[in-house]
CSV table of C-alpha atoms in Angstrom, one decimal:
chain,number,residue,atom,x,y,z
A,1,UNK,CA,20.1,-3.9,-111.5
A,2,UNK,CA,20.7,-7.5,-112.7
A,3,UNK,CA,20.4,-6.3,-116.3
A,4,UNK,CA,22.8,-3.5,-115.7
A,5,UNK,CA,25.3,-5.9,-114.1
A,6,UNK,CA,24.9,-8.3,-117.1
A,7,UNK,CA,25.4,-5.4,-119.5
A,8,UNK,CA,28.5,-4.3,-117.7
A,9,UNK,CA,30.0,-7.8,-117.5
A,10,UNK,CA,29.3,-8.7,-121.1
A,11,UNK,CA,31.6,-5.9,-122.2
A,12,UNK,CA,34.6,-7.9,-121.1
A,13,UNK,CA,36.5,-6.2,-118.4
A,14,UNK,CA,33.9,-5.3,-115.7
A,15,UNK,CA,35.8,-2.2,-114.4
A,16,UNK,CA,35.9,-0.5,-117.8
A,17,UNK,CA,33.3,2.1,-117.1
A,18,UNK,CA,34.4,2.6,-113.5
A,19,UNK,CA,31.4,0.7,-112.2
A,20,UNK,CA,31.5,-0.1,-108.5
A,21,UNK,CA,29.4,-3.1,-107.4
A,22,UNK,CA,28.9,-1.5,-103.9
A,23,UNK,CA,27.0,1.5,-105.4
A,24,UNK,CA,24.8,-0.7,-107.6
A,25,UNK,CA,23.9,-3.0,-104.7
A,26,UNK,CA,22.6,-0.1,-102.6
A,27,UNK,CA,19.6,0.3,-104.8
A,28,UNK,CA,18.3,-3.1,-103.8
A,29,UNK,CA,16.6,-3.3,-100.3
A,30,UNK,CA,16.5,-0.7,-97.5
A,31,UNK,CA,19.1,1.5,-96.0
A,32,UNK,CA,21.4,0.4,-93.2
A,33,UNK,CA,19.4,2.2,-90.4
A,34,UNK,CA,15.7,1.4,-90.6
A,35,UNK,CA,12.8,1.9,-88.2
A,36,UNK,CA,11.9,-1.8,-88.4
A,37,UNK,CA,14.3,-4.6,-87.5
A,38,UNK,CA,16.1,-5.1,-90.8
A,39,UNK,CA,16.3,-8.8,-91.7
A,40,UNK,CA,19.9,-10.1,-91.4
A,41,UNK,CA,21.7,-12.1,-94.1
A,42,UNK,CA,21.6,-15.7,-93.2
A,43,UNK,CA,25.4,-15.9,-92.9
A,44,UNK,CA,25.3,-13.0,-90.5
A,45,UNK,CA,22.5,-14.7,-88.5
A,46,UNK,CA,24.8,-17.8,-88.3
A,47,UNK,CA,27.7,-15.7,-87.2
A,48,UNK,CA,25.6,-14.0,-84.5
A,49,UNK,CA,24.4,-17.4,-83.3
A,50,UNK,CA,28.0,-18.8,-83.1
A,51,UNK,CA,29.4,-15.7,-81.3
A,52,UNK,CA,26.9,-15.6,-78.5
A,53,UNK,CA,27.9,-15.1,-74.9
A,54,UNK,CA,28.5,-18.3,-72.9
A,55,UNK,CA,28.4,-17.8,-69.2
A,56,UNK,CA,31.1,-19.6,-67.0
A,57,UNK,CA,29.8,-22.7,-65.4
A,58,UNK,CA,32.1,-24.3,-62.8
A,59,UNK,CA,31.6,-27.9,-61.8
A,60,UNK,CA,30.8,-27.1,-58.2
A,61,UNK,CA,28.6,-23.9,-57.9
A,62,UNK,CA,30.4,-21.2,-55.8
A,63,UNK,CA,27.5,-21.2,-53.5
A,64,UNK,CA,28.4,-24.6,-52.2
A,65,UNK,CA,32.1,-23.8,-51.7
A,66,UNK,CA,32.3,-20.5,-50.0
A,67,UNK,CA,31.6,-20.7,-46.2
A,68,UNK,CA,28.8,-18.4,-45.1
A,69,UNK,CA,30.2,-15.1,-44.0
A,70,UNK,CA,29.1,-14.4,-40.4
A,71,UNK,CA,28.2,-10.7,-40.3
A,72,UNK,CA,30.2,-8.9,-37.6
A,73,UNK,CA,28.1,-6.0,-36.5
A,74,UNK,CA,29.9,-2.7,-36.0
A,75,UNK,CA,29.7,-0.9,-32.7
A,76,UNK,CA,27.7,2.2,-33.2
A,77,UNK,CA,28.1,5.2,-30.9
A,78,UNK,CA,24.7,4.6,-29.5
A,79,UNK,CA,25.5,1.1,-28.3
A,80,UNK,CA,28.7,2.4,-26.7
A,81,UNK,CA,26.7,5.1,-24.9
A,82,UNK,CA,24.2,2.6,-23.6
A,83,UNK,CA,27.0,0.4,-22.3
A,84,UNK,CA,28.6,3.4,-20.6
A,85,UNK,CA,25.3,4.2,-18.9
A,86,UNK,CA,25.0,0.6,-17.7
A,87,UNK,CA,28.5,0.6,-16.2
A,88,UNK,CA,27.7,3.9,-14.5
A,89,UNK,CA,24.5,2.5,-13.0
A,90,UNK,CA,26.4,-0.5,-11.6
A,91,UNK,CA,29.1,1.8,-10.2
A,92,UNK,CA,27.0,4.5,-8.6
A,93,UNK,CA,24.2,2.8,-6.9
A,94,UNK,CA,24.2,0.7,-3.8
A,95,UNK,CA,21.1,-1.3,-4.4
A,96,UNK,CA,20.3,-2.8,-7.8
A,97,UNK,CA,17.2,-5.0,-8.1
A,98,UNK,CA,16.4,-6.9,-11.2
A,99,UNK,CA,12.8,-7.5,-12.0
A,100,UNK,CA,10.9,-9.3,-14.7
A,101,UNK,CA,8.7,-6.9,-16.6
A,102,UNK,CA,5.5,-7.9,-18.2
A,103,UNK,CA,3.7,-5.3,-20.3
A,104,UNK,CA,1.5,-3.1,-18.1
A,105,UNK,CA,-0.7,-0.2,-18.9
A,106,UNK,CA,1.1,3.2,-19.3
A,107,UNK,CA,-0.6,4.9,-16.4
A,108,UNK,CA,0.2,2.0,-14.0
A,109,UNK,CA,3.8,2.2,-15.1
A,110,UNK,CA,3.9,6.0,-14.5
A,111,UNK,CA,2.3,5.5,-11.1
A,112,UNK,CA,4.8,2.8,-10.1
A,113,UNK,CA,7.6,5.0,-11.2
A,114,UNK,CA,6.2,7.9,-9.1
A,115,UNK,CA,5.9,5.8,-6.0
A,116,UNK,CA,9.4,4.4,-6.4
A,117,UNK,CA,10.8,7.9,-7.1
A,118,UNK,CA,9.5,9.1,-3.7
A,119,UNK,CA,11.9,6.6,-2.1
A,120,UNK,CA,14.6,7.7,-4.5
A,121,UNK,CA,14.5,4.5,-6.5
A,122,UNK,CA,14.9,4.9,-10.2
A,123,UNK,CA,13.5,2.5,-12.8
A,124,UNK,CA,15.7,1.7,-15.8
A,125,UNK,CA,14.8,-0.3,-18.8
A,126,UNK,CA,17.8,-2.3,-20.1
A,127,UNK,CA,18.4,-4.3,-23.3
A,128,UNK,CA,19.9,-7.7,-22.8
A,129,UNK,CA,22.2,-7.5,-25.8
A,130,UNK,CA,23.9,-4.5,-24.2
A,131,UNK,CA,23.9,-5.6,-20.5
A,132,UNK,CA,25.2,-9.1,-21.1
A,133,UNK,CA,28.6,-8.2,-22.6
A,134,UNK,CA,29.1,-5.5,-19.9
A,135,UNK,CA,28.3,-7.9,-17.1
A,136,UNK,CA,30.4,-10.7,-18.5
A,137,UNK,CA,33.5,-8.6,-18.3
A,138,UNK,CA,32.8,-7.1,-14.9
A,139,UNK,CA,32.7,-8.8,-11.5
A,140,UNK,CA,28.9,-9.4,-11.7
A,141,UNK,CA,29.2,-12.5,-13.8
A,142,UNK,CA,26.7,-14.4,-11.6
A,143,UNK,CA,24.0,-12.0,-12.5
A,144,UNK,CA,24.1,-13.1,-16.1
A,145,UNK,CA,21.4,-15.9,-15.8
A,146,UNK,CA,18.9,-13.3,-14.7
A,147,UNK,CA,19.2,-11.2,-17.8
A,148,UNK,CA,16.9,-13.2,-20.0
A,149,UNK,CA,13.6,-11.8,-21.6
A,150,UNK,CA,12.4,-8.4,-20.7
A,151,UNK,CA,13.6,-7.0,-17.4
A,152,UNK,CA,14.0,-3.7,-15.6
A,153,UNK,CA,16.5,-2.5,-13.1
A,154,UNK,CA,15.4,-0.7,-9.9
A,155,UNK,CA,18.4,1.2,-8.7
A,156,UNK,CA,18.9,3.4,-5.7
A,157,UNK,CA,21.8,4.9,-3.7
A,158,UNK,CA,19.9,4.2,-0.4
A,159,UNK,CA,18.7,0.8,0.8
A,160,UNK,CA,15.0,0.9,1.1
A,161,UNK,CA,14.1,-2.7,0.4
A,162,UNK,CA,10.9,-2.8,2.5
A,163,UNK,CA,9.3,0.1,0.7
A,164,UNK,CA,10.4,-1.3,-2.7
A,165,UNK,CA,8.8,-4.7,-1.9
A,166,UNK,CA,5.6,-3.0,-0.8
A,167,UNK,CA,5.3,-1.1,-4.1
A,168,UNK,CA,6.1,-4.1,-6.1
A,169,UNK,CA,3.5,-6.2,-4.2
A,170,UNK,CA,0.9,-3.7,-5.5
A,171,UNK,CA,2.1,-4.2,-9.1
A,172,UNK,CA,1.4,-7.8,-10.3
A,173,UNK,CA,3.2,-7.4,-13.6
A,174,UNK,CA,6.7,-6.8,-12.2
A,175,UNK,CA,8.3,-9.7,-10.4
A,176,UNK,CA,11.5,-9.4,-8.4
A,177,UNK,CA,14.1,-11.9,-9.6
A,178,UNK,CA,17.1,-10.9,-7.6
A,179,UNK,CA,19.2,-8.0,-6.3
A,180,UNK,CA,22.7,-6.9,-5.8
A,181,UNK,CA,22.9,-4.9,-2.6
A,182,UNK,CA,26.2,-3.5,-1.5
A,183,UNK,CA,28.0,-5.9,-3.9
A,184,UNK,CA,26.2,-8.9,-2.4
A,185,UNK,CA,24.0,-11.0,-4.7
A,186,UNK,CA,20.7,-11.8,-3.0
A,187,UNK,CA,17.8,-13.9,-4.3
A,188,UNK,CA,14.2,-13.0,-3.8
A,189,UNK,CA,14.1,-14.7,-0.3
A,190,UNK,CA,17.3,-12.9,0.6
A,191,UNK,CA,15.8,-9.6,-0.3
A,192,UNK,CA,12.7,-10.3,1.8
A,193,UNK,CA,14.9,-11.2,4.8
A,194,UNK,CA,17.0,-8.1,4.2
A,195,UNK,CA,13.8,-6.1,4.2
A,196,UNK,CA,12.7,-7.6,7.6
A,197,UNK,CA,15.9,-6.5,9.2
A,198,UNK,CA,15.6,-3.3,11.3
A,199,UNK,CA,17.0,-0.2,9.8
A,200,UNK,CA,20.7,0.6,10.3
A,201,UNK,CA,20.4,3.2,13.0
A,202,UNK,CA,18.1,1.0,15.1
A,203,UNK,CA,20.5,-2.0,14.8
A,204,UNK,CA,23.4,0.2,15.5
A,205,UNK,CA,21.7,1.5,18.6
A,206,UNK,CA,20.9,-2.1,19.6
A,207,UNK,CA,24.5,-3.2,19.2
A,208,UNK,CA,25.7,-0.2,21.3
A,209,UNK,CA,23.1,-1.0,23.9
A,210,UNK,CA,24.0,-4.7,24.0
A,211,UNK,CA,27.7,-3.8,24.3
A,212,UNK,CA,27.2,-1.2,27.0
A,213,UNK,CA,24.8,-3.4,29.0
A,214,UNK,CA,27.5,-5.0,31.2
A,215,UNK,CA,29.4,-1.7,31.9
A,216,UNK,CA,26.1,-0.1,32.9
A,217,UNK,CA,25.5,-2.9,35.4
A,218,UNK,CA,28.9,-2.5,37.1
A,219,UNK,CA,28.0,0.4,39.3
A,220,UNK,CA,24.7,-1.3,40.5
A,221,UNK,CA,26.7,-4.6,41.1
A,222,UNK,CA,29.2,-2.7,43.3
A,223,UNK,CA,26.5,-0.9,45.1
A,224,UNK,CA,24.5,-4.1,45.8
A,225,UNK,CA,26.2,-4.9,49.3
A,226,UNK,CA,25.9,-1.5,50.8
A,227,UNK,CA,22.4,-1.1,49.4
A,228,UNK,CA,21.3,-4.4,51.0
A,229,UNK,CA,22.8,-3.3,54.4
A,230,UNK,CA,21.1,0.1,54.2
A,231,UNK,CA,17.8,-1.6,53.5
A,232,UNK,CA,18.1,-4.0,56.4
A,233,UNK,CA,19.1,-1.1,58.8
A,234,UNK,CA,16.1,0.9,57.6
A,235,UNK,CA,13.9,-2.1,58.3
A,236,UNK,CA,15.3,-2.5,61.7
A,237,UNK,CA,14.9,1.2,62.6
A,238,UNK,CA,11.3,1.0,61.4
A,239,UNK,CA,10.6,-2.1,63.6
A,240,UNK,CA,12.2,-0.4,66.6
A,241,UNK,CA,10.1,2.7,66.1
A,242,UNK,CA,7.1,0.5,65.6
A,243,UNK,CA,7.8,-1.7,68.7
A,244,UNK,CA,8.4,1.3,71.0
A,245,UNK,CA,10.7,0.4,74.0
A,246,UNK,CA,10.5,-3.3,73.0
A,247,UNK,CA,13.4,-5.4,72.1
A,248,UNK,CA,17.0,-4.0,72.2
A,249,UNK,CA,18.9,-3.4,69.0
A,250,UNK,CA,20.2,-6.6,67.4
A,251,UNK,CA,23.8,-6.4,66.3
A,252,UNK,CA,23.9,-9.9,64.8
A,253,UNK,CA,22.0,-9.0,61.6
A,254,UNK,CA,24.5,-6.1,61.1
A,255,UNK,CA,27.4,-8.4,61.6
A,256,UNK,CA,26.0,-11.0,59.3
A,257,UNK,CA,25.4,-8.3,56.6
A,258,UNK,CA,29.0,-7.0,57.2
A,259,UNK,CA,30.2,-10.5,56.8
A,260,UNK,CA,28.7,-10.6,53.2
W,1,UNK,CA,19.9,-16.6,-25.6
W,2,UNK,CA,18.0,-19.4,-24.0
W,3,UNK,CA,16.9,-19.0,-20.4
W,4,UNK,CA,17.5,-21.3,-17.5
W,5,UNK,CA,14.5,-23.4,-18.5
W,6,UNK,CA,15.6,-23.6,-22.1
W,7,UNK,CA,12.9,-21.2,-23.1
W,8,UNK,CA,13.8,-18.6,-25.7
W,9,UNK,CA,11.7,-15.5,-25.8
W,10,UNK,CA,12.1,-13.9,-29.2
W,11,UNK,CA,12.1,-10.2,-29.2
W,12,UNK,CA,13.5,-7.3,-31.2
W,13,UNK,CA,17.0,-6.1,-30.4
W,14,UNK,CA,18.4,-2.6,-30.3
W,15,UNK,CA,17.2,-0.3,-33.1
W,16,UNK,CA,20.1,0.7,-35.3
W,17,UNK,CA,19.7,4.1,-36.7
W,18,UNK,CA,21.1,4.7,-40.2
W,19,UNK,CA,22.7,8.1,-40.8
W,20,UNK,CA,20.8,10.3,-43.2
W,21,UNK,CA,22.5,10.8,-46.6
W,22,UNK,CA,24.9,13.7,-46.9
W,23,UNK,CA,23.7,16.2,-49.5
W,24,UNK,CA,26.3,18.8,-48.7
W,25,UNK,CA,28.2,18.6,-52.1
W,26,UNK,CA,25.3,19.2,-54.4
W,27,UNK,CA,25.3,22.4,-56.4
W,28,UNK,CA,21.9,23.6,-57.6
W,29,UNK,CA,21.7,25.3,-61.0
W,30,UNK,CA,19.9,28.7,-61.2
W,31,UNK,CA,16.7,27.3,-62.7
W,32,UNK,CA,15.7,24.0,-61.2
W,33,UNK,CA,13.0,23.2,-63.7
W,34,UNK,CA,13.8,22.0,-67.3
W,35,UNK,CA,14.2,24.8,-69.8
W,36,UNK,CA,11.6,25.2,-72.6
W,37,UNK,CA,12.9,23.9,-75.9
W,38,UNK,CA,11.9,25.7,-79.1
W,39,UNK,CA,10.1,23.8,-81.8
W,40,UNK,CA,12.1,25.6,-84.5
W,41,UNK,CA,15.7,27.0,-83.9
W,42,UNK,CA,16.0,30.7,-83.7
W,43,UNK,CA,17.5,30.9,-87.2
W,44,UNK,CA,15.4,28.4,-89.2
W,45,UNK,CA,17.3,26.5,-91.8
W,46,UNK,CA,16.8,27.2,-95.4
W,47,UNK,CA,18.8,24.5,-97.1
W,48,UNK,CA,17.3,21.1,-96.8
W,49,UNK,CA,19.7,18.5,-95.4
W,50,UNK,CA,20.2,14.9,-96.5
W,51,UNK,CA,18.9,12.2,-94.2
W,52,UNK,CA,22.3,11.1,-92.6
W,53,UNK,CA,21.0,8.3,-90.6
W,54,UNK,CA,24.5,7.6,-89.3
W,55,UNK,CA,23.7,10.1,-86.5
W,56,UNK,CA,21.4,7.3,-85.1
W,57,UNK,CA,23.7,4.4,-85.6
W,58,UNK,CA,26.2,3.1,-83.1
W,59,UNK,CA,27.3,4.1,-79.6
W,60,UNK,CA,27.2,7.7,-78.5
W,61,UNK,CA,30.4,9.6,-78.0
W,62,UNK,CA,28.9,12.6,-76.1
W,63,UNK,CA,26.9,13.0,-72.9
W,64,UNK,CA,27.6,9.4,-71.8
W,65,UNK,CA,28.5,10.4,-68.2
W,66,UNK,CA,26.8,12.4,-65.4
W,67,UNK,CA,27.6,16.0,-65.0
W,68,UNK,CA,25.6,17.6,-62.2
W,69,UNK,CA,22.8,15.4,-61.3
W,70,UNK,CA,22.7,12.0,-59.6
W,71,UNK,CA,20.0,10.2,-61.6
W,72,UNK,CA,19.1,10.3,-65.3
W,73,UNK,CA,17.5,8.6,-68.3
W,74,UNK,CA,19.9,6.5,-70.4
W,75,UNK,CA,19.0,5.8,-74.1
W,76,UNK,CA,19.4,2.2,-75.0
W,77,UNK,CA,18.8,2.7,-78.7
W,78,UNK,CA,19.0,5.3,-81.4
W,79,UNK,CA,16.2,7.7,-82.4
W,80,UNK,CA,15.0,11.2,-83.1
W,81,UNK,CA,13.4,13.4,-80.4
W,82,UNK,CA,11.0,16.0,-81.7
W,83,UNK,CA,9.3,18.9,-80.0
W,84,UNK,CA,6.4,16.7,-78.7
W,85,UNK,CA,8.9,14.5,-76.9
W,86,UNK,CA,10.6,17.5,-75.4
W,87,UNK,CA,7.3,18.9,-74.1
W,88,UNK,CA,6.3,15.5,-72.7
W,89,UNK,CA,9.6,15.2,-70.8
W,90,UNK,CA,9.5,18.8,-69.6
W,91,UNK,CA,5.9,18.7,-68.3
W,92,UNK,CA,6.1,15.2,-66.8
W,93,UNK,CA,9.3,15.9,-64.9
W,94,UNK,CA,8.1,19.4,-64.0
W,95,UNK,CA,4.9,18.1,-62.6
W,96,UNK,CA,6.4,15.2,-60.6
W,97,UNK,CA,9.5,16.9,-59.0
W,98,UNK,CA,9.8,19.3,-56.2
W,99,UNK,CA,11.6,22.4,-57.5
W,100,UNK,CA,12.8,23.4,-54.1
W,101,UNK,CA,14.7,20.2,-53.4
W,102,UNK,CA,15.4,18.7,-56.8
W,103,UNK,CA,16.7,20.0,-60.1
W,104,UNK,CA,16.7,18.7,-63.7
W,105,UNK,CA,18.9,19.6,-66.7
W,106,UNK,CA,18.8,18.7,-70.4
W,107,UNK,CA,21.6,16.6,-71.8
W,108,UNK,CA,20.3,16.8,-75.4
W,109,UNK,CA,20.4,20.0,-77.5
W,110,UNK,CA,17.2,21.6,-78.9
W,111,UNK,CA,15.9,20.3,-82.2
W,112,UNK,CA,18.1,21.5,-85.0
W,113,UNK,CA,18.1,18.8,-87.7
W,114,UNK,CA,15.4,19.6,-90.3
W,115,UNK,CA,13.2,16.8,-91.5
W,116,UNK,CA,11.3,17.1,-94.7
W,117,UNK,CA,8.0,15.5,-95.6
W,118,UNK,CA,6.2,15.4,-98.9
W,119,UNK,CA,2.5,16.3,-98.8
W,120,UNK,CA,0.1,13.3,-98.5
W,121,UNK,CA,-1.2,11.5,-101.5
W,122,UNK,CA,1.4,12.5,-104.1
W,123,UNK,CA,3.4,10.2,-106.2
W,124,UNK,CA,7.2,9.8,-106.1
W,125,UNK,CA,9.2,12.4,-107.8
W,126,UNK,CA,9.0,16.2,-108.0
W,127,UNK,CA,12.1,16.9,-105.8
W,128,UNK,CA,12.6,16.9,-102.1
W,129,UNK,CA,9.7,18.0,-99.9
W,130,UNK,CA,9.7,21.1,-97.8
W,131,UNK,CA,10.9,21.1,-94.2
W,132,UNK,CA,8.3,19.8,-91.8
W,133,UNK,CA,9.8,19.8,-88.4
W,134,UNK,CA,13.1,19.7,-86.6
W,135,UNK,CA,14.5,16.8,-84.5
W,136,UNK,CA,17.6,16.0,-82.4
W,137,UNK,CA,19.4,12.8,-83.0
W,138,UNK,CA,20.1,10.5,-80.0
W,139,UNK,CA,22.5,7.5,-80.1
W,140,UNK,CA,22.5,4.6,-77.7
W,141,UNK,CA,24.3,5.1,-74.5
W,142,UNK,CA,23.5,8.8,-74.2
W,143,UNK,CA,21.8,10.5,-71.3
W,144,UNK,CA,18.7,12.5,-72.2
W,145,UNK,CA,18.0,14.3,-68.9
W,146,UNK,CA,19.7,14.5,-65.6
W,147,UNK,CA,17.9,14.9,-62.3
W,148,UNK,CA,19.6,15.7,-58.9
W,149,UNK,CA,19.1,17.3,-55.6
W,150,UNK,CA,18.2,16.2,-52.1
W,151,UNK,CA,16.3,13.1,-53.1
W,152,UNK,CA,16.8,9.3,-53.3
W,153,UNK,CA,16.6,7.1,-56.4
W,154,UNK,CA,13.4,5.5,-55.2
W,155,UNK,CA,11.7,8.9,-55.2
W,156,UNK,CA,12.8,9.8,-58.7
W,157,UNK,CA,12.3,6.3,-60.3
W,158,UNK,CA,8.5,6.4,-60.8
W,159,UNK,CA,8.3,9.5,-63.0
W,160,UNK,CA,11.6,8.7,-64.8
W,161,UNK,CA,10.3,5.3,-65.8
W,162,UNK,CA,7.1,6.9,-66.9
W,163,UNK,CA,9.1,9.3,-69.2
W,164,UNK,CA,11.4,6.5,-70.4
W,165,UNK,CA,8.5,4.3,-71.6
W,166,UNK,CA,7.2,7.2,-73.7
W,167,UNK,CA,10.4,7.8,-75.6
W,168,UNK,CA,10.8,6.6,-79.2
W,169,UNK,CA,13.8,4.5,-78.3
W,170,UNK,CA,14.2,2.0,-75.4
W,171,UNK,CA,15.4,4.0,-72.3
W,172,UNK,CA,16.2,3.2,-68.7
W,173,UNK,CA,16.3,5.4,-65.6
W,174,UNK,CA,19.8,5.1,-64.0
W,175,UNK,CA,21.7,6.5,-61.1
W,176,UNK,CA,25.4,7.1,-61.0
W,177,UNK,CA,26.0,3.8,-59.1
W,178,UNK,CA,23.7,1.8,-61.3
W,179,UNK,CA,25.3,3.0,-64.4
W,180,UNK,CA,28.8,2.2,-63.1
W,181,UNK,CA,27.5,-1.2,-62.1
W,182,UNK,CA,26.1,-1.8,-65.6
W,183,UNK,CA,29.4,-0.9,-67.2
W,184,UNK,CA,31.3,-3.1,-64.7
W,185,UNK,CA,29.0,-6.1,-65.5
W,186,UNK,CA,29.5,-5.5,-69.2
W,187,UNK,CA,33.2,-5.6,-68.8
W,188,UNK,CA,33.1,-8.7,-66.6
W,189,UNK,CA,30.9,-10.4,-69.2
W,190,UNK,CA,33.4,-9.6,-71.9
W,191,UNK,CA,36.2,-11.0,-69.8
W,192,UNK,CA,34.6,-14.2,-68.6
W,193,UNK,CA,33.0,-15.2,-71.9
W,194,UNK,CA,33.6,-18.9,-72.4
W,195,UNK,CA,33.0,-18.8,-76.1
W,196,UNK,CA,36.4,-18.7,-77.9
W,197,UNK,CA,34.7,-17.2,-81.0
W,198,UNK,CA,33.7,-13.6,-80.7
W,199,UNK,CA,32.3,-11.3,-83.3
W,200,UNK,CA,35.2,-9.0,-83.0
W,201,UNK,CA,37.7,-11.7,-83.6
W,202,UNK,CA,35.9,-13.0,-86.6
W,203,UNK,CA,35.5,-9.6,-88.2
W,204,UNK,CA,39.0,-8.4,-87.6
W,205,UNK,CA,40.5,-11.6,-88.9
W,206,UNK,CA,37.9,-11.8,-91.7
W,207,UNK,CA,37.4,-15.5,-90.9
W,208,UNK,CA,35.5,-17.5,-93.5
W,209,UNK,CA,35.2,-14.4,-95.6
W,210,UNK,CA,32.5,-13.0,-93.3
W,211,UNK,CA,33.2,-9.4,-94.2
W,212,UNK,CA,31.4,-10.1,-97.5
W,213,UNK,CA,28.2,-10.3,-95.5
W,214,UNK,CA,29.1,-7.6,-92.9
W,215,UNK,CA,29.4,-3.8,-93.2
W,216,UNK,CA,32.7,-2.0,-92.7
W,217,UNK,CA,31.0,-0.4,-89.8
W,218,UNK,CA,30.8,-3.7,-88.1
W,219,UNK,CA,34.5,-3.5,-87.4
W,220,UNK,CA,33.7,-0.6,-85.0
W,221,UNK,CA,30.3,-1.8,-83.8
W,222,UNK,CA,31.4,-5.4,-83.1
W,223,UNK,CA,28.0,-7.0,-83.4
W,224,UNK,CA,26.5,-5.1,-80.5
W,225,UNK,CA,24.5,-2.7,-82.8
W,226,UNK,CA,22.2,-3.4,-85.7
W,227,UNK,CA,20.8,-0.3,-87.4
W,228,UNK,CA,19.5,1.9,-84.6
W,229,UNK,CA,19.1,-1.0,-82.2
W,230,UNK,CA,21.4,-1.7,-79.3
W,231,UNK,CA,21.7,-5.5,-78.6
W,232,UNK,CA,22.2,-5.5,-74.9
W,233,UNK,CA,22.5,-9.3,-74.5
W,234,UNK,CA,25.5,-9.5,-76.8
W,235,UNK,CA,28.9,-9.3,-75.4
């Protein structure tokens, strides 16, 4: 191709025969699209090196500047449901006992639940991250310190503290921490004292009896004078009958009793 | 939270259940498996065609976006796919996917370009050889197959990578989101390039007479393509 070029140029004007350099240059080297990586012209290599991508590099990395975004977790429907359930529990039941729960075998847990169910006490497992916000906003703020680590709630509409304590004594893995009975917060000692109290009917009966003690004595008090007189007279008659014709009847003891 | 004694007991919180993905708006085609592609078109070509390697060069203009499926194989270079490649793709995907819950469709046509080959051991000359086989041309940026259905990207990825590694050009399994992300990143790279000198600028302005050493196609290709290769690191 060099000889052809020289031949064409030596003629004087290079475009005389309609000779295009582009067509002639194609014969040298490979086509544009090759299977191998075609070697680039050095000037092209230099151009590619000059026009490479330069990444932005600020003086202070953005990692140091932006404050760490605290992730605000969305309320899922499940969490809302659990919260509703906790609120219902606190509203519906009269006795709520909070116990610490250590892991116990499954069958023991089922047995404990069974025994408590007989006294109408339900066992509820609660998650602290749900219960804490609910309590913080309600009136049970003072129960908050109890809800740390794993706990269970024993809830019941009736007040059967003695039976509950008896069952819990047989289960070493569950320890009573405190209770909220009739909106009164009691500690462990308080619950034990509460359990020692007699049941409501008995104490009601005792109060009624105590109140009605004095009125019941009124009639006997009023009757005491005549009863004493009657007793003395009877004694006198008995002595007279026992003595036969003996001593005459003695009015002074009757006068002295009437004087009373 | 720390207890009254200052003791913190670490334990897991509430389990958060993620909703399962919604596959309600997926339309399955009639045949879920890939169609069989002929080796030779129904009407075989008589006239031998010139090589026309420009059907390999540059970015693809067709089949660059998803149609029906959610995942696919993206070609990152140019090349020819012949019947062997088609069979490999069809069998590998047919073997690895579940036809009841997934479907796959071709995004490349059947081989139609005739390729000639002279018999072995002969000298140059004597005319053009007879037609040996048929191929389809694939440019970079084109989707080869699309896979969709009630499946996740993680389920589809293993066999798509297996197929992508066997293709004659570099290929990548993509999903709709990953493709969009790739394009976004490319755009961002182009915008936040700190180098004031870009290939495009030099070529369009013919700075330093560079066009003497560059092809007229480089005005369109802008230094991102070289032959059949796609230079992914270039902006």
